[in-house]
Amino acid sequence: MPQSPPIQRRRLVVASTAAMLAPRALAQAGEWPSRSIRMVVPFAPGGATDVVARLFAQRLAEVLKQPVVVDNKAGANGIIGSAEVARAAPDGYTLLMNTAGAQVLSPALYKAGYEPLASFAPISLLANIGLVLVVNPGLGVASVQEFVALARKPGKALNYAGGSSMISLIGEQLKATIGATDMVVVAYKGTDPQLQAVVGGEADVSVDPFVGLQLIRSGRIKALAVLSPKRSPALPGVPTAEEAGLEGMTFSTWAGLLAPAGTPPAIVKRLNAELLELLATPEVREQLLKIDYEPVGSSPEQFAQVIAEDAERWARLVKERNFKVTR
C-alpha cells in the first residue's frame, strides 16, 4: 500500500550555511524584480496552502523590495489556479504556492491542462504538512477503535467530508482499511467548508491538514489519530494511525513554491536562495511549527524529485482504489 515517505526523507536541506551565504547577485536577470509579484494559491483563503503562502509572501516582499500579492484562484481541486500559472509568462512575476494534491493528484484524475513537472519550474519545498483524523464530538467516540466499531455497524452510514481530491481519496482508503462499507465520502469546496461540516454535524469525520488545530483544542472537533509517521508536537496525546491500528493510513502533504516552466534559472536560483534564508530564521520556523507545519528547504532539483515520486505514488493509489471524481 503506497504511503507518504517518512518525513526524514523530505528533510532535504534546511537552509544550509552555504545557502545562507549565497549572494543575492545570483539573479542576473536584468532588474528583476522591478514590479509586484503575484503568488497564486489554487485554493480558497484560510486553507493549509494559503497559510504558508501568506507567511512567505510577506517575508519575500521585505527582501525583494517589491509587493508580493497572494491571489487565491480556487476551484476544480486546485486546477484553475495551477493551470493559470502554467500558462503564465515565465518572467518571475507569477508564482504558484501549491500542495501535493493539486500538483500531482489532480493531473492524475482530470484533464488538468498541465503536467506535475513539465509545466513548472520547481523552486523549493517549504513545509511538510501533517494530517489528522477528526470527528464530530457528537459521535461519542474517544478512540480510533471506537470509531471503527461504530463505522462498521450495519446501516450506520457515516458521512466523510472531503475538501479536496486528496482528502477524498484518503477517505476512500480509510473506508477500505476499516471495512466501513456504508461510509459515504462527500465532496466539499475546500478545507474550511469540510471542517465546518464536521463542526456542524453535517459530516461525521474528515482528515484535516492541521488547519483546524484551534477547533481541536477548543473541543469543537475531536482528533483521533495523526496520519504522520510520528506523533505531532502540537497534539502529543494523539496516537499515530499506525499506533492506533490503521495500517496503510500514513499520509502527509506539503507546500512548495513553483514558477512557470521556462522561468530564467537566475530568477529560480534567487528565489530559492531567499527562501532558504527565510527558512533559517527563528521567526519563520516558529510560525510554521506553531501550526504543526515542519519547515523544510530544498534545491529546485530535490523538489522536482519529490514531485516525481509523489506523482507516481498517488497515481498508483488512484488505480488501487479505482478512484473517480467529477467536478
mmCIF file of C-alpha atoms in Angstrom:
data_model
loop_
_atom_site.group_PDB
_atom_site.id
_atom_site.type_symbol
_atom_site.label_atom_id
_atom_site.label_comp_id
_atom_site.label_asym_id
_atom_site.label_seq_id
_atom_site.Cartn_x
_atom_site.Cartn_y
_atom_site.Cartn_z
ATOM 1 C CA MET A 1 0.000 0.000 0.000
ATOM 2 C CA PRO A 2 1.557 3.314 -1.000
ATOM 3 C CA GLN A 3 2.031 5.864 1.676
ATOM 4 C CA SER A 4 3.791 9.135 2.030
ATOM 5 C CA PRO A 5 7.501 8.618 2.681
ATOM 6 C CA PRO A 6 8.874 9.341 6.142
ATOM 7 C CA ILE A 7 9.326 12.955 6.990
ATOM 8 C CA GLN A 8 13.053 12.327 7.274
ATOM 9 C CA ARG A 9 13.298 11.782 3.505
ATOM 10 C CA ARG A 10 11.927 15.209 2.918
ATOM 11 C CA ARG A 11 14.124 16.982 5.394
ATOM 12 C CA LEU A 12 16.239 17.689 2.376
ATOM 13 C CA VAL A 13 18.004 20.967 3.056
ATOM 14 C CA VAL A 14 17.078 23.201 5.951
ATOM 15 C CA ALA A 15 18.692 26.452 4.963
ATOM 16 C CA SER A 16 22.251 25.233 4.903
ATOM 17 C CA THR A 17 25.112 27.558 5.673
ATOM 18 C CA ALA A 18 26.049 27.581 2.021
ATOM 19 C CA ALA A 19 22.548 28.698 1.038
ATOM 20 C CA MET A 20 22.543 31.370 3.707
ATOM 21 C CA LEU A 21 25.765 32.756 2.317
ATOM 22 C CA ALA A 22 24.614 32.555 -1.311
ATOM 23 C CA PRO A 23 24.975 36.010 -2.804
ATOM 24 C CA ARG A 24 21.878 37.746 -3.909
ATOM 25 C CA ALA A 25 23.713 38.517 -7.095
ATOM 26 C CA LEU A 26 22.628 35.029 -8.194
ATOM 27 C CA ALA A 27 19.850 36.648 -10.176
ATOM 28 C CA GLN A 28 21.437 38.157 -13.217
ATOM 29 C CA ALA A 29 18.052 38.568 -14.930
ATOM 30 C CA GLY A 30 18.047 42.293 -15.569
ATOM 31 C CA GLU A 31 16.370 44.373 -12.896
ATOM 32 C CA TRP A 32 14.106 41.608 -11.608
ATOM 33 C CA PRO A 33 12.043 42.243 -9.658
ATOM 34 C CA SER A 34 11.081 45.722 -10.803
ATOM 35 C CA ARG A 35 7.364 45.447 -10.015
ATOM 36 C CA SER A 36 4.923 43.481 -7.878
ATOM 37 C CA ILE A 37 4.894 39.689 -7.941
ATOM 38 C CA ARG A 38 1.703 37.631 -7.901
ATOM 39 C CA MET A 39 1.708 34.437 -5.821
ATOM 40 C CA VAL A 40 -1.219 32.279 -6.888
ATOM 41 C CA VAL A 41 -2.804 29.926 -4.358
ATOM 42 C CA PRO A 42 -5.163 27.496 -6.128
ATOM 43 C CA PHE A 43 -7.396 27.171 -3.063
ATOM 44 C CA ALA A 44 -9.721 29.326 -1.011
ATOM 45 C CA PRO A 45 -8.351 31.620 1.718
ATOM 46 C CA GLY A 46 -7.750 30.028 5.102
ATOM 47 C CA GLY A 47 -6.573 26.630 3.930
ATOM 48 C CA ALA A 48 -3.234 24.958 4.587
ATOM 49 C CA THR A 49 -1.563 26.222 1.418
ATOM 50 C CA ASP A 50 -2.922 29.735 1.887
ATOM 51 C CA VAL A 51 -1.438 29.944 5.385
ATOM 52 C CA VAL A 52 2.045 29.143 4.065
ATOM 53 C CA ALA A 53 1.634 31.477 1.078
ATOM 54 C CA ARG A 54 0.784 34.493 3.218
ATOM 55 C CA LEU A 55 3.700 33.872 5.548
ATOM 56 C CA PHE A 56 6.242 33.692 2.733
ATOM 57 C CA ALA A 57 4.653 36.395 0.583
ATOM 58 C CA GLN A 58 5.103 38.909 3.376
ATOM 59 C CA ARG A 59 8.707 37.882 4.025
ATOM 60 C CA LEU A 60 9.655 37.760 0.342
ATOM 61 C CA ALA A 61 8.210 41.230 -0.182
ATOM 62 C CA GLU A 62 10.566 42.521 2.502
ATOM 63 C CA VAL A 63 13.711 41.010 1.000
ATOM 64 C CA LEU A 64 12.819 41.566 -2.670
ATOM 65 C CA LYS A 65 11.717 45.170 -2.041
ATOM 66 C CA GLN A 66 8.577 44.644 -4.130
ATOM 67 C CA PRO A 67 5.000 43.709 -3.184
ATOM 68 C CA VAL A 68 4.201 40.000 -3.293
ATOM 69 C CA VAL A 69 0.433 39.692 -3.625
ATOM 70 C CA VAL A 70 -1.364 36.461 -2.739
ATOM 71 C CA ASP A 71 -4.060 35.695 -5.314
ATOM 72 C CA ASN A 72 -6.500 32.918 -4.390
ATOM 73 C CA LYS A 73 -7.708 31.198 -7.560
ATOM 74 C CA ALA A 74 -9.775 28.385 -6.110
ATOM 75 C CA GLY A 75 -11.744 25.778 -7.997
ATOM 76 C CA ALA A 76 -11.640 22.314 -9.568
ATOM 77 C CA ASN A 77 -9.387 20.811 -6.893
ATOM 78 C CA GLY A 78 -6.648 23.336 -7.498
ATOM 79 C CA ILE A 79 -6.679 23.001 -11.285
ATOM 80 C CA ILE A 80 -7.890 26.523 -12.108
ATOM 81 C CA GLY A 81 -5.096 28.331 -10.303
ATOM 82 C CA SER A 82 -2.391 25.805 -11.170
ATOM 83 C CA ALA A 83 -3.260 25.833 -14.873
ATOM 84 C CA GLU A 84 -3.284 29.626 -14.893
ATOM 85 C CA VAL A 85 0.281 29.710 -13.609
ATOM 86 C CA ALA A 86 1.355 27.018 -16.071
ATOM 87 C CA ARG A 87 0.145 29.309 -18.896
ATOM 88 C CA ALA A 88 1.625 32.492 -17.438
ATOM 89 C CA ALA A 89 4.634 34.297 -18.850
ATOM 90 C CA PRO A 90 7.829 32.754 -17.403
ATOM 91 C CA ASP A 91 9.196 36.079 -16.242
ATOM 92 C CA GLY A 92 9.301 35.630 -12.469
ATOM 93 C CA TYR A 93 6.229 37.767 -11.815
ATOM 94 C CA THR A 94 3.757 34.894 -11.467
ATOM 95 C CA LEU A 95 4.456 32.181 -8.888
ATOM 96 C CA LEU A 96 2.477 29.210 -7.601
ATOM 97 C CA MET A 97 2.242 28.156 -3.963
ATOM 98 C CA ASN A 98 0.946 24.641 -4.344
ATOM 99 C CA THR A 99 0.381 21.453 -2.449
ATOM 100 C CA ALA A 100 0.730 17.806 -3.409
ATOM 101 C CA GLY A 101 -2.960 17.382 -4.193
ATOM 102 C CA ALA A 102 -3.234 19.986 -6.928
ATOM 103 C CA GLN A 103 0.309 19.473 -8.170
ATOM 104 C CA VAL A 104 0.332 15.699 -8.660
ATOM 105 C CA LEU A 105 -3.098 14.203 -7.901
ATOM 106 C CA SER A 106 -5.383 16.461 -9.914
ATOM 107 C CA PRO A 107 -3.477 15.797 -13.171
ATOM 108 C CA ALA A 108 -3.924 12.067 -12.487
ATOM 109 C CA LEU A 109 -7.699 12.488 -12.164
ATOM 110 C CA TYR A 110 -8.608 15.160 -14.707
ATOM 111 C CA LYS A 111 -7.553 16.706 -17.975
ATOM 112 C CA ALA A 112 -5.914 19.424 -15.952
ATOM 113 C CA GLY A 113 -4.118 21.272 -18.716
ATOM 114 C CA TYR A 114 -0.740 20.949 -17.002
ATOM 115 C CA GLU A 115 1.784 18.291 -16.047
ATOM 116 C CA PRO A 116 3.158 17.959 -12.490
ATOM 117 C CA LEU A 117 6.737 18.649 -13.613
ATOM 118 C CA ALA A 118 6.929 19.577 -17.288
ATOM 119 C CA SER A 119 4.667 22.623 -16.867
ATOM 120 C CA PHE A 120 6.585 24.174 -13.969
ATOM 121 C CA ALA A 121 9.975 25.217 -12.667
ATOM 122 C CA PRO A 122 10.177 23.948 -9.056
ATOM 123 C CA ILE A 123 11.766 26.475 -6.696
ATOM 124 C CA SER A 124 11.686 24.948 -3.204
ATOM 125 C CA LEU A 125 9.758 22.598 -0.986
ATOM 126 C CA LEU A 126 8.883 24.765 2.024
ATOM 127 C CA ALA A 127 6.894 22.757 4.557
ATOM 128 C CA ASN A 128 5.637 19.286 5.265
ATOM 129 C CA ILE A 129 2.000 19.384 6.332
ATOM 130 C CA GLY A 130 0.653 16.738 8.662
ATOM 131 C CA LEU A 131 -2.844 15.300 8.519
ATOM 132 C CA VAL A 132 -5.123 14.360 11.399
ATOM 133 C CA LEU A 133 -8.256 12.197 11.508
ATOM 134 C CA VAL A 134 -11.049 14.217 13.155
ATOM 135 C CA VAL A 135 -14.657 13.506 14.077
ATOM 136 C CA ASN A 136 -17.661 15.395 15.355
ATOM 137 C CA PRO A 137 -17.745 15.062 19.169
ATOM 138 C CA GLY A 138 -21.410 14.133 18.904
ATOM 139 C CA LEU A 139 -20.410 10.708 17.594
ATOM 140 C CA GLY A 140 -19.422 9.861 21.153
ATOM 141 C CA VAL A 141 -16.204 8.052 20.192
ATOM 142 C CA ALA A 142 -12.984 8.586 22.120
ATOM 143 C CA SER A 143 -10.581 6.448 20.083
ATOM 144 C CA VAL A 144 -9.930 5.008 16.652
ATOM 145 C CA GLN A 145 -11.097 1.630 17.906
ATOM 146 C CA GLU A 146 -14.470 3.041 18.985
ATOM 147 C CA PHE A 147 -14.796 4.915 15.696
ATOM 148 C CA VAL A 148 -14.077 1.766 13.670
ATOM 149 C CA ALA A 149 -16.644 -0.219 15.667
ATOM 150 C CA LEU A 150 -19.261 2.473 15.029
ATOM 151 C CA ALA A 151 -18.416 2.794 11.336
ATOM 152 C CA ARG A 152 -18.760 -0.972 10.851
ATOM 153 C CA LYS A 153 -22.249 -1.170 12.328
ATOM 154 C CA PRO A 154 -24.745 -2.364 9.713
ATOM 155 C CA GLY A 155 -26.794 0.534 8.403
ATOM 156 C CA LYS A 156 -24.565 3.124 10.089
ATOM 157 C CA ALA A 157 -23.759 5.358 7.112
ATOM 158 C CA LEU A 158 -21.232 7.890 8.358
ATOM 159 C CA ASN A 159 -20.503 10.939 6.199
ATOM 160 C CA TYR A 160 -16.862 11.734 5.467
ATOM 161 C CA ALA A 161 -16.105 15.302 4.346
ATOM 162 C CA GLY A 162 -13.522 15.667 1.581
ATOM 163 C CA GLY A 163 -12.469 19.243 0.816
ATOM 164 C CA SER A 164 -10.107 18.208 -1.980
ATOM 165 C CA SER A 165 -9.427 15.217 -4.210
ATOM 166 C CA MET A 166 -6.581 14.160 -1.923
ATOM 167 C CA ILE A 167 -8.695 14.292 1.235
ATOM 168 C CA SER A 168 -11.479 12.418 -0.572
ATOM 169 C CA LEU A 169 -9.060 9.742 -1.803
ATOM 170 C CA ILE A 170 -7.716 9.318 1.728
ATOM 171 C CA GLY A 171 -11.343 8.882 2.785
ATOM 172 C CA GLU A 172 -11.786 6.069 0.294
ATOM 173 C CA GLN A 173 -8.618 4.472 1.622
ATOM 174 C CA LEU A 174 -9.923 4.818 5.205
ATOM 175 C CA LYS A 175 -13.216 3.264 4.174
ATOM 176 C CA ALA A 176 -11.416 0.268 2.669
ATOM 177 C CA THR A 177 -8.937 -0.028 5.541
ATOM 178 C CA ILE A 178 -11.547 -0.218 8.302
ATOM 179 C CA GLY A 179 -14.220 -2.025 6.298
ATOM 180 C CA ALA A 180 -16.794 0.762 6.655
ATOM 181 C CA THR A 181 -18.792 -0.263 3.589
ATOM 182 C CA ASP A 182 -21.618 2.189 4.280
ATOM 183 C CA MET A 183 -19.451 5.273 4.816
ATOM 184 C CA VAL A 184 -20.132 7.988 2.236
ATOM 185 C CA VAL A 185 -17.384 10.342 1.026
ATOM 186 C CA VAL A 186 -18.969 13.755 0.392
ATOM 187 C CA ALA A 187 -17.112 16.431 -1.604
ATOM 188 C CA TYR A 188 -16.738 19.962 -0.197
ATOM 189 C CA LYS A 189 -15.135 23.006 -1.788
ATOM 190 C CA GLY A 190 -12.080 23.439 0.363
ATOM 191 C CA THR A 191 -10.590 22.701 3.761
ATOM 192 C CA ASP A 192 -12.600 25.284 5.667
ATOM 193 C CA PRO A 193 -16.011 24.064 4.364
ATOM 194 C CA GLN A 194 -15.094 20.472 5.160
ATOM 195 C CA LEU A 195 -14.158 21.415 8.721
ATOM 196 C CA GLN A 196 -17.309 23.463 9.211
ATOM 197 C CA ALA A 197 -19.303 20.466 8.019
ATOM 198 C CA VAL A 198 -17.753 18.336 10.770
ATOM 199 C CA VAL A 199 -18.207 21.079 13.386
ATOM 200 C CA GLY A 200 -21.868 21.465 12.445
ATOM 201 C CA GLY A 201 -22.592 17.747 12.325
ATOM 202 C CA GLU A 202 -23.344 17.749 8.602
ATOM 203 C CA ALA A 203 -20.381 15.383 8.290
ATOM 204 C CA ASP A 204 -19.150 12.917 10.896
ATOM 205 C CA VAL A 205 -15.487 12.554 10.034
ATOM 206 C CA SER A 206 -12.715 14.055 7.927
ATOM 207 C CA VAL A 207 -8.954 14.395 7.598
ATOM 208 C CA ASP A 208 -7.624 17.858 8.437
ATOM 209 C CA PRO A 209 -4.244 19.318 7.366
ATOM 210 C CA PHE A 210 -3.959 20.965 10.809
ATOM 211 C CA VAL A 211 -5.970 23.976 9.705
ATOM 212 C CA GLY A 212 -8.477 23.103 12.431
ATOM 213 C CA LEU A 213 -5.967 22.947 15.275
ATOM 214 C CA GLN A 214 -7.841 25.553 17.311
ATOM 215 C CA LEU A 215 -11.104 23.695 16.712
ATOM 216 C CA ILE A 216 -9.448 20.579 18.116
ATOM 217 C CA ARG A 217 -8.070 22.404 21.136
ATOM 218 C CA SER A 218 -11.436 24.021 21.856
ATOM 219 C CA GLY A 219 -13.236 20.676 21.668
ATOM 220 C CA ARG A 220 -15.397 21.558 18.657
ATOM 221 C CA ILE A 221 -13.898 18.631 16.761
ATOM 222 C CA LYS A 222 -12.071 15.620 18.187
ATOM 223 C CA ALA A 223 -8.733 14.308 16.921
ATOM 224 C CA LEU A 224 -8.438 10.512 16.853
ATOM 225 C CA ALA A 225 -5.104 9.923 15.078
ATOM 226 C CA VAL A 226 -2.401 11.755 13.174
ATOM 227 C CA LEU A 227 -1.521 10.227 9.822
ATOM 228 C CA SER A 228 2.172 11.133 10.059
ATOM 229 C CA PRO A 229 4.896 8.556 10.772
ATOM 230 C CA LYS A 230 5.410 10.085 14.220
ATOM 231 C CA ARG A 231 3.272 11.909 16.771
ATOM 232 C CA SER A 232 2.648 15.609 16.361
ATOM 233 C CA PRO A 233 4.267 18.027 18.818
ATOM 234 C CA ALA A 234 1.049 20.051 18.593
ATOM 235 C CA LEU A 235 -1.062 17.040 19.641
ATOM 236 C CA PRO A 236 1.314 14.821 21.632
ATOM 237 C CA GLY A 237 -1.506 12.839 23.208
ATOM 238 C CA VAL A 238 -2.964 11.778 19.870
ATOM 239 C CA PRO A 239 -1.593 8.461 18.520
ATOM 240 C CA THR A 240 -0.331 7.931 15.007
ATOM 241 C CA ALA A 241 -2.503 5.936 12.634
ATOM 242 C CA GLU A 242 -0.097 3.007 12.888
ATOM 243 C CA GLU A 243 -0.191 3.112 16.691
ATOM 244 C CA ALA A 244 -3.977 3.094 16.533
ATOM 245 C CA GLY A 245 -4.004 0.049 14.263
ATOM 246 C CA LEU A 246 -4.758 1.816 10.979
ATOM 247 C CA GLU A 247 -2.175 0.134 8.772
ATOM 248 C CA GLY A 248 -1.598 1.778 5.417
ATOM 249 C CA MET A 249 -3.034 5.100 6.608
ATOM 250 C CA THR A 250 0.203 7.078 6.865
ATOM 251 C CA PHE A 251 -0.081 10.171 4.681
ATOM 252 C CA SER A 252 1.134 13.729 4.579
ATOM 253 C CA THR A 253 1.227 16.585 2.126
ATOM 254 C CA TRP A 254 3.467 19.580 1.520
ATOM 255 C CA ALA A 255 3.576 23.185 0.408
ATOM 256 C CA GLY A 256 6.103 24.388 -2.120
ATOM 257 C CA LEU A 257 6.782 27.280 -4.466
ATOM 258 C CA LEU A 258 6.936 26.925 -8.247
ATOM 259 C CA ALA A 259 7.100 29.122 -11.331
ATOM 260 C CA PRO A 260 6.014 28.537 -14.927
ATOM 261 C CA ALA A 261 8.314 26.303 -16.973
ATOM 262 C CA GLY A 262 10.917 28.357 -18.757
ATOM 263 C CA THR A 263 11.419 30.871 -15.961
ATOM 264 C CA PRO A 264 15.052 32.056 -16.153
ATOM 265 C CA PRO A 265 17.305 29.876 -13.969
ATOM 266 C CA ALA A 266 18.801 33.000 -12.380
ATOM 267 C CA ILE A 267 15.387 34.017 -11.042
ATOM 268 C CA VAL A 268 14.721 30.496 -9.767
ATOM 269 C CA LYS A 269 18.103 30.494 -8.005
ATOM 270 C CA ARG A 270 17.474 33.917 -6.491
ATOM 271 C CA LEU A 271 14.101 32.869 -5.128
ATOM 272 C CA ASN A 272 15.493 29.583 -3.849
ATOM 273 C CA ALA A 273 18.312 31.354 -2.005
ATOM 274 C CA GLU A 274 15.921 33.867 -0.442
ATOM 275 C CA LEU A 275 13.531 31.133 0.675
ATOM 276 C CA LEU A 276 16.286 29.079 2.280
ATOM 277 C CA GLU A 277 17.469 32.129 4.171
ATOM 278 C CA LEU A 278 13.926 32.781 5.374
ATOM 279 C CA LEU A 279 13.551 29.171 6.486
ATOM 280 C CA ALA A 280 16.674 29.573 8.597
ATOM 281 C CA THR A 281 15.171 32.417 10.622
ATOM 282 C CA PRO A 282 13.677 31.545 14.014
ATOM 283 C CA GLU A 283 10.626 33.712 13.283
ATOM 284 C CA VAL A 284 9.586 31.802 10.160
ATOM 285 C CA ARG A 285 10.328 28.406 11.677
ATOM 286 C CA GLU A 286 8.333 29.319 14.777
ATOM 287 C CA GLN A 287 5.346 30.411 12.695
ATOM 288 C CA LEU A 288 5.363 27.126 10.789
ATOM 289 C CA LEU A 289 5.885 24.934 13.836
ATOM 290 C CA LYS A 290 3.108 26.765 15.677
ATOM 291 C CA ILE A 291 0.610 25.300 13.209
ATOM 292 C CA ASP A 292 2.483 21.968 13.103
ATOM 293 C CA TYR A 293 3.978 22.514 9.664
ATOM 294 C CA GLU A 294 7.517 21.128 9.524
ATOM 295 C CA PRO A 295 9.954 23.647 7.997
ATOM 296 C CA VAL A 296 11.769 22.190 5.030
ATOM 297 C CA GLY A 297 14.050 23.612 2.366
ATOM 298 C CA SER A 298 15.276 22.096 -0.858
ATOM 299 C CA SER A 299 17.069 22.792 -4.050
ATOM 300 C CA PRO A 300 14.886 23.003 -7.174
ATOM 301 C CA GLU A 301 16.234 19.596 -8.218
ATOM 302 C CA GLN A 302 15.340 17.974 -4.909
ATOM 303 C CA PHE A 303 11.857 19.447 -5.034
ATOM 304 C CA ALA A 304 11.448 18.090 -8.565
ATOM 305 C CA GLN A 305 12.349 14.632 -7.266
ATOM 306 C CA VAL A 306 9.689 14.836 -4.537
ATOM 307 C CA ILE A 307 7.077 15.872 -7.121
ATOM 308 C CA ALA A 308 8.011 12.986 -9.428
ATOM 309 C CA GLU A 309 7.873 10.412 -6.607
ATOM 310 C CA ASP A 310 4.554 11.723 -5.302
ATOM 311 C CA ALA A 311 3.027 11.731 -8.782
ATOM 312 C CA GLU A 312 3.803 8.033 -9.087
ATOM 313 C CA ARG A 313 2.597 7.217 -5.564
ATOM 314 C CA TRP A 314 -0.772 8.971 -5.814
ATOM 315 C CA ALA A 315 -1.449 7.685 -9.327
ATOM 316 C CA ARG A 316 -0.912 4.162 -8.002
ATOM 317 C CA LEU A 317 -3.383 4.724 -5.162
ATOM 318 C CA VAL A 318 -5.962 6.139 -7.595
ATOM 319 C CA LYS A 319 -5.714 2.903 -9.568
ATOM 320 C CA GLU A 320 -5.851 0.654 -6.498
ATOM 321 C CA ARG A 321 -8.961 2.372 -5.138
ATOM 322 C CA ASN A 322 -10.498 2.785 -8.603
ATOM 323 C CA PHE A 323 -10.976 6.394 -7.537
ATOM 324 C CA LYS A 324 -13.020 8.568 -9.864
ATOM 325 C CA VAL A 325 -14.376 12.031 -9.212
ATOM 326 C CA THR A 326 -16.428 14.559 -11.124
ATOM 327 C CA ARG A 327 -16.114 18.317 -10.980
#
